[in-house]
Coordinates of C-alpha atoms and ligand atoms in Angstrom, one line a residue:
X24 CA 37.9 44.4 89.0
X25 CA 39.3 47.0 90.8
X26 CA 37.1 46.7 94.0
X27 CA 38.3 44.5 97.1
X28 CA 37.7 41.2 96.9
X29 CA 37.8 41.0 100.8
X30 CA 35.2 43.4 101.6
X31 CA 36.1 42.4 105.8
X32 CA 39.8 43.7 105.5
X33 CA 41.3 46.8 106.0
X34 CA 44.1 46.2 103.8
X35 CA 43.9 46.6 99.5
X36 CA 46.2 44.1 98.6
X37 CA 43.8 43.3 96.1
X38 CA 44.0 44.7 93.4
X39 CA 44.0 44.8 89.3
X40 CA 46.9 43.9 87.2
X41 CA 48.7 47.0 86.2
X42 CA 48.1 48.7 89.1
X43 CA 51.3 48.3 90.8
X44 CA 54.2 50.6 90.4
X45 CA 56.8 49.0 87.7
X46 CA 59.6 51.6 88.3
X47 CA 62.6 50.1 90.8
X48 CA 62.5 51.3 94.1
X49 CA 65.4 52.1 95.5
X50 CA 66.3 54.4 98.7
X51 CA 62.5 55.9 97.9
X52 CA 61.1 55.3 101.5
X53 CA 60.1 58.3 102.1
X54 CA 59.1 58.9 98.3
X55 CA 56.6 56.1 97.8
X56 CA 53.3 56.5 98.5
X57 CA 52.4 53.3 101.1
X58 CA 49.1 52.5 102.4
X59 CA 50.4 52.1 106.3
X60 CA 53.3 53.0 108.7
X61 CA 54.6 49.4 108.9
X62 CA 55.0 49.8 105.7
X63 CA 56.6 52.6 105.8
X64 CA 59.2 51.5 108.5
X65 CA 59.9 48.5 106.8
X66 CA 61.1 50.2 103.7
X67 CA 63.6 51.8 105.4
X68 CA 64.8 49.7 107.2
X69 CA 65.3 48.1 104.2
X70 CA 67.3 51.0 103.0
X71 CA 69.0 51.3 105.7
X72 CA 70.9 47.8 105.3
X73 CA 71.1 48.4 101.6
X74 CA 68.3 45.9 100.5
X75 CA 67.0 46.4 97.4
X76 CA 63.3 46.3 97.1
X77 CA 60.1 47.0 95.0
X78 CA 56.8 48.1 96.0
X79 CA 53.7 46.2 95.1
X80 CA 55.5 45.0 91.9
X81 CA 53.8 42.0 90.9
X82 CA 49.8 41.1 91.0
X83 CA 49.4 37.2 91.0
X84 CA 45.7 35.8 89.6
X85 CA 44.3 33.6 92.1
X86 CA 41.0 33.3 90.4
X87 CA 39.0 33.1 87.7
X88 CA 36.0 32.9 86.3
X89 CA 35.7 31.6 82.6
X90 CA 38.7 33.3 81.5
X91 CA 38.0 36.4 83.3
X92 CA 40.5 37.0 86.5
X93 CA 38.0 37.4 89.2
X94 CA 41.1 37.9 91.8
X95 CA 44.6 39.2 92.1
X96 CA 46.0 39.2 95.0
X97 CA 49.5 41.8 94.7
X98 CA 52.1 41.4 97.9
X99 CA 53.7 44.4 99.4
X100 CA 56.9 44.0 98.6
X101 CA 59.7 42.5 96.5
X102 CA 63.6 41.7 97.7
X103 CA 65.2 41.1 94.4
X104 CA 68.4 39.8 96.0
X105 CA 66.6 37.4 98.3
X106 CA 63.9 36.7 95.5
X107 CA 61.4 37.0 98.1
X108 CA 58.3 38.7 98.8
X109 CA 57.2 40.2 101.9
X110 CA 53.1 40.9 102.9
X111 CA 53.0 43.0 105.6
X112 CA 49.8 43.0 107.7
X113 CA 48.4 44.8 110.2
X114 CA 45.6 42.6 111.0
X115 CA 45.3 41.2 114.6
X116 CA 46.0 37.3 114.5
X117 CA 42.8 36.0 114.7
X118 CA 41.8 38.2 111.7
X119 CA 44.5 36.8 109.4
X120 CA 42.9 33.6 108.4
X121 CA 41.6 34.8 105.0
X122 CA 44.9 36.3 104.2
X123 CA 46.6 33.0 104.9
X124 CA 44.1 31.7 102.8
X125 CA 45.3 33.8 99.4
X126 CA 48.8 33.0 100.4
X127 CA 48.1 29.4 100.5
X128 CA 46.6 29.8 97.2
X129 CA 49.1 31.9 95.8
X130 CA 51.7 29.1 97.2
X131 CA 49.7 26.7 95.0
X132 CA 49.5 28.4 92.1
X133 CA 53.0 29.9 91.6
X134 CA 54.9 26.7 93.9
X135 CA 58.6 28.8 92.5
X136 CA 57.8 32.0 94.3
X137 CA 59.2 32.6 98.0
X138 CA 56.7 34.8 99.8
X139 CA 56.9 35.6 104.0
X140 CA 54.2 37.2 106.0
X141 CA 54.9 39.5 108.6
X142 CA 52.7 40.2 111.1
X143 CA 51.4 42.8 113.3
X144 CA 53.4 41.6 116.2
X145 CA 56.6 41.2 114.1
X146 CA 56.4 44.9 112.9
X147 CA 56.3 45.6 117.1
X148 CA 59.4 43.5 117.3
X149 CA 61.5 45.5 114.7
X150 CA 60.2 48.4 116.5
X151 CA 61.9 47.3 119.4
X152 CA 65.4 46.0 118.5
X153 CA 65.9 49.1 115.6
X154 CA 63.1 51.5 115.8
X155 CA 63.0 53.4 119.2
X156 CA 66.6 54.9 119.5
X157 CA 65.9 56.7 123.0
X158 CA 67.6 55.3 125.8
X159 CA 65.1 54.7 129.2
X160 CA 67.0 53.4 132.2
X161 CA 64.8 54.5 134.9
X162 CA 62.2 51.6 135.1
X163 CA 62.9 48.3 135.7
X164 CA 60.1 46.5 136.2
X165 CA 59.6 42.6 137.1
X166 CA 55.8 43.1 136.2
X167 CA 57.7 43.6 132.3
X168 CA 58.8 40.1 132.3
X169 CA 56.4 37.0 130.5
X170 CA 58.4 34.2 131.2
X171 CA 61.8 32.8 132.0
X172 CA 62.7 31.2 128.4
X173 CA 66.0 29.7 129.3
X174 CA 67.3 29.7 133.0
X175 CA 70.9 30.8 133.9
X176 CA 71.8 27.0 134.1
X177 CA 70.1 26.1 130.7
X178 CA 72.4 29.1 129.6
X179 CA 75.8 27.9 131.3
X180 CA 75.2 24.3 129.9
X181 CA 74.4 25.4 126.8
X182 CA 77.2 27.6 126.3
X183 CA 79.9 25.0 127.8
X184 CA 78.8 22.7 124.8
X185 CA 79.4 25.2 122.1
X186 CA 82.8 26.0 123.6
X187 CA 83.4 22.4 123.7
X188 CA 82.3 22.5 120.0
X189 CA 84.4 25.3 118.9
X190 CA 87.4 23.6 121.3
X191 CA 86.9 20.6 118.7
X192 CA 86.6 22.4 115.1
X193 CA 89.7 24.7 116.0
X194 CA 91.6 23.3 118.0
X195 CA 95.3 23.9 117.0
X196 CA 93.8 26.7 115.7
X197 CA 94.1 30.3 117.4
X198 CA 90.8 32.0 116.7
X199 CA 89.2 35.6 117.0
X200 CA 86.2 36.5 118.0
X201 CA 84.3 39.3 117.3
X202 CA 81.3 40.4 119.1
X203 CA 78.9 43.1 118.2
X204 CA 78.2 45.4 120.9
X205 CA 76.8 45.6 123.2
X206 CA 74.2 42.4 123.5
X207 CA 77.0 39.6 122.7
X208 CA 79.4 40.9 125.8
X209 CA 77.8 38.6 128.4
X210 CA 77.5 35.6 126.4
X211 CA 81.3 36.6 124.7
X212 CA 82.6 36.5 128.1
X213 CA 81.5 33.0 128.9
X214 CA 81.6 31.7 125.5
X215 CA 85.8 32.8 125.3
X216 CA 86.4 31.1 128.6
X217 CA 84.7 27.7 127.1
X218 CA 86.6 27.8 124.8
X219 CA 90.5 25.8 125.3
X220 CA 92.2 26.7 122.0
X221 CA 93.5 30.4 122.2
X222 CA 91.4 33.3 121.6
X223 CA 91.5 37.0 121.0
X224 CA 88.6 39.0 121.1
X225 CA 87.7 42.1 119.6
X226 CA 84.8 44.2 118.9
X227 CA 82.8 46.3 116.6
X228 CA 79.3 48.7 116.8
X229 CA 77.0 49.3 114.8
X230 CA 75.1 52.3 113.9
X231 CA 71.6 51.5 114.6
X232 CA 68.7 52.3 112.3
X233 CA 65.5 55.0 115.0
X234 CA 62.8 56.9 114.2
X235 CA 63.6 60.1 113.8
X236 CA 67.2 59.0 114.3
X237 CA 70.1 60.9 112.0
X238 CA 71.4 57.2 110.9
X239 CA 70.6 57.1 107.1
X240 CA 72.2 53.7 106.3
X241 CA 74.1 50.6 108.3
X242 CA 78.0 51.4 108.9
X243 CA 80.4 50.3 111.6
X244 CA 81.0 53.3 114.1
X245 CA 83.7 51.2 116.4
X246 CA 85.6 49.1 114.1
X247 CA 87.7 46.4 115.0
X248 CA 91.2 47.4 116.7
X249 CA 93.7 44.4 114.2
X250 CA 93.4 43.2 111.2
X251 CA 91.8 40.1 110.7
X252 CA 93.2 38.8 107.2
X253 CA 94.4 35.2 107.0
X254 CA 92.7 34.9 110.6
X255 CA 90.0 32.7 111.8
X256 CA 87.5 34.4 112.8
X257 CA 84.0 33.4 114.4
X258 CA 81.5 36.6 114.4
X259 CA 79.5 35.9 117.7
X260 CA 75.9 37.4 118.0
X261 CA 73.6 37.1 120.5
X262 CA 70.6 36.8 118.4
X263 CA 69.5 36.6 114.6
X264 CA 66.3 37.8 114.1
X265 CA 65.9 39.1 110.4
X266 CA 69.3 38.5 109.4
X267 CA 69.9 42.5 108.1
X268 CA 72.8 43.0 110.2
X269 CA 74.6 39.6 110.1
X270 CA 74.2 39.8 106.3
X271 CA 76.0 43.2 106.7
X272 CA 78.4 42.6 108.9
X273 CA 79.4 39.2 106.9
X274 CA 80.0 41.2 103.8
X275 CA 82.3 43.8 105.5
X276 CA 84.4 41.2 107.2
X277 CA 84.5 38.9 104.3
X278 CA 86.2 41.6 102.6
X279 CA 88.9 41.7 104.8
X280 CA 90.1 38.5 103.9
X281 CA 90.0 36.2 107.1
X282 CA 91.1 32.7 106.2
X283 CA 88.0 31.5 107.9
X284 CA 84.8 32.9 109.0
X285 CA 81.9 31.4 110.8
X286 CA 79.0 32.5 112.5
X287 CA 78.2 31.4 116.4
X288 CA 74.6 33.2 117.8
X289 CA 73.1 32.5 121.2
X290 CA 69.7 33.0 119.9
X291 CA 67.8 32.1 116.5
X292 CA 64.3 33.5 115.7
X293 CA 64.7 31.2 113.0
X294 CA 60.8 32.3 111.8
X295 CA 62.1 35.9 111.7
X296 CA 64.5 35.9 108.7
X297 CA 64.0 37.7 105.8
X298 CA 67.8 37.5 104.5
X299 CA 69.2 34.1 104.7
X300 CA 71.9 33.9 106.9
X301 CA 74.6 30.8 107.4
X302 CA 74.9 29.9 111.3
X303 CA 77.5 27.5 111.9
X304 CA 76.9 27.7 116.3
X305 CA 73.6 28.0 117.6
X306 CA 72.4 28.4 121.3
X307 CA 68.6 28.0 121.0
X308 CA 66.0 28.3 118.3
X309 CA 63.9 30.4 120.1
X310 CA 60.4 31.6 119.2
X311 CA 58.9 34.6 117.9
X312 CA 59.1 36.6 121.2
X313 CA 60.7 39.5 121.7
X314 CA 63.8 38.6 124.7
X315 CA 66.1 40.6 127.4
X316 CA 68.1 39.5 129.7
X317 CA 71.9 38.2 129.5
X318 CA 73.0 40.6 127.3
X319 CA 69.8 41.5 125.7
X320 CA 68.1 44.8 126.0
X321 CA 64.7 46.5 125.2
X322 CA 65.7 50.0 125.7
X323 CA 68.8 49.5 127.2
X324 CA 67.1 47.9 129.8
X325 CA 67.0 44.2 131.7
X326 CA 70.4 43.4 130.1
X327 CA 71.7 42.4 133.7
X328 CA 69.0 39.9 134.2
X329 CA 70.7 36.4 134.6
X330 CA 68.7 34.4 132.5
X331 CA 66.7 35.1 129.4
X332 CA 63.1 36.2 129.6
X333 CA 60.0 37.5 127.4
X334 CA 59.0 40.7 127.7
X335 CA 55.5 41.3 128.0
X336 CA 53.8 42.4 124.5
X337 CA 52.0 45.2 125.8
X338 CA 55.5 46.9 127.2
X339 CA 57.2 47.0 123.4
X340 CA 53.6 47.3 121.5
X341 CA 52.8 50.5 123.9
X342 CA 56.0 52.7 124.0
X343 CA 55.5 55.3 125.9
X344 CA 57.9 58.0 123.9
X345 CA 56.4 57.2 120.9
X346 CA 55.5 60.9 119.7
X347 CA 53.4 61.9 116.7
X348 CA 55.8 63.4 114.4
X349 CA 58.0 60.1 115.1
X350 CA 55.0 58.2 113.5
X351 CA 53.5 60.0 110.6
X352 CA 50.4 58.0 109.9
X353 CA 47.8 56.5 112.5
X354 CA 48.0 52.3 113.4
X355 CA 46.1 50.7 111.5
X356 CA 45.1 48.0 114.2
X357 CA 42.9 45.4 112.6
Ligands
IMP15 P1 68.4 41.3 113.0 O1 69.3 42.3 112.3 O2 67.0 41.5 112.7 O3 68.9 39.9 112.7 O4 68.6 41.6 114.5 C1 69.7 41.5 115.2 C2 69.8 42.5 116.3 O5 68.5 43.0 116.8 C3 70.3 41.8 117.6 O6 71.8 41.9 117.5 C4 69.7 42.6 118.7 O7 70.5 43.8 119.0 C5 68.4 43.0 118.2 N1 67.3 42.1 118.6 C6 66.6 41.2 117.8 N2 65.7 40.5 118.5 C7 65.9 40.9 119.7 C8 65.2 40.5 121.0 O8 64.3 39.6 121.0 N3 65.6 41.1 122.1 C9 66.6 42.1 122.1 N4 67.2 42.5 121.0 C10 66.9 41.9 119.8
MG16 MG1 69.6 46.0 121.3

């Protein structure tokens, strides 16, 4: 007990029972003393969206021998509200095999607990739609781009449909929609004019959670200009990753007492969530890939791009302005 059970990982997730801190962890990010920087980032941006977590709460058994516990295995995290708990790992894919392996098991054992793994390559995505803050306009490379994932006339056909959707479900019906600035505006646009029932439109922004940034916690900095009580309202995003800001922005617009509210997104990186989310319009289901173009940005850049495309890993895994003092503690590769 006590000693990694894994001697080929970097990571102690293994460890004995007892060991993990009891005390709830609230707005302690910068208090609790984590083993890596994705670790670290992903507490606050936890705190910045006002999710409630724990660190390293629980150690499961997921061996024995007699009726001695020869291994515990003790994820990284706890989201009380979403009973769910998040491993974080820093291993490169092909290394993760023996961790699936303990999350399989613990799945088995304990078949009532949600757990989520998020990977190397997810951490890099965060990074890239909250993390970096500065702007860089100067580059715009086509060497950037992957792939085309959905062409401009996949988009245009995709979009008439939900308009024709929406058309349906409200017609009779003025509605508003909302879009959150700035990635919706292109698909806002064509979505309103697809739509035949009368619309207003209106907008809000978000402060963003940066390294380094002076944003402490998720608020509105451009509010909506009307009221929206006894309205109905459809909150258009252009894509739903984790879910953090949707669940935010749901809450604050709920409270305003709309008659109705739904949710329309472009995109879904359905395998991204970590709060649940209902979506009642979707574009695509798109994979775990990080996307610009039509709207989106990495950077502030390729948002003019007609169609939607994945960026190359390397350009989002190697920012360039990353500085020291924005990330305290090395990478922690593999
Ligand atoms: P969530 O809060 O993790 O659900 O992420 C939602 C926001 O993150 C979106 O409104 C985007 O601004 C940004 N985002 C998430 N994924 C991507 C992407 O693949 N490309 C560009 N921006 C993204
Ligand atoms: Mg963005």
């Amino acid at each position: 007990m006590g000693e990694r059970s894994d001697p080929g990982e970097e990571e102690a997730d293994t460890m004995p029972i007892g060991d993990g801190d009891e005390d709830f962890v609230d707005s302690l990010a910068g208090e609790t003393a984590f083993v890596n920087p994705m670790e670290v980032e992903f507490a606050r941006l936890l705190d910045f969206y006002h999710i409630p977590w724990l660190y390293e709460p629980t150690s499961f058994a997921l061996n024995w021998s007699g009726d001695q516990v020869s291994e515990m295995f003790t994820p990284d995290f706890y989201l009380p509200d979403q009973d769910l708990y998040v491993e974080l790992t820093t291993m490169r894919q092909r290394l993760v095999t023996r961790k699936h392996r303990k999350l399989r098991r613990l799945r088995d054992l304990y078949p009532t607990i949600n757990v989520r793994l998020l990977y190397n390559r997810d951490y890099h995505q965060l990074l890239a739609a909250y993390g970096y803050g500065a702007v860089e306009i100067a580059s715009l490379r086509e060497e950037d781009i992957e792939r085309i994932l959905v062409s401009r006339d996949e988009l245009a056909a995709r979009v008439a449909q939900l308009g024709e959707q929406i058309s349906r479900d409200y017609a009779g019906r003025p509605v508003v929609l909302i879009g959150v600035l700035k990635g919706v505006t292109f698909f806002l646009a064509d979505l309103a004019r697809a739509i035949t029932s009368a619309v207003a439109i209106d907008f809000l922004a978000l402060a963003r959670p940066a390294r380094g940034g002076s944003e402490r916690a998720v608020r509105i900095v451009k509010d909506l200009d009307r009221d929206i009580a006894g309205m109905h309202v459809i909150l258009v995003e252009d894509v739903v990753n984790t879910g953090l800001t949707l669940d935010f922005l749901l809450k604050a617009l709920r409270a305003r007492g709309p008659a109705t509210l739904t949710v329309c997104t472009l995109l879904d990186k359905a395998e991204q969530r970590i709060v649940p989310v209902p979506l009642d319009y979707t574009g695509f289901v798109i994979p775990d890939e990080f996307v610009v173009g039509y709207g989106l940005d990495y950077r502030e850049l390729h948002r003019n791009l007609p169609f939607l495309a994945i960026l190359k890993r390397q350009v989002y895994t190697t920012p360039p302005l990353v500085t020291a003092t924005a990330l305290p503690l090395p990478f922690a590769e593999s």
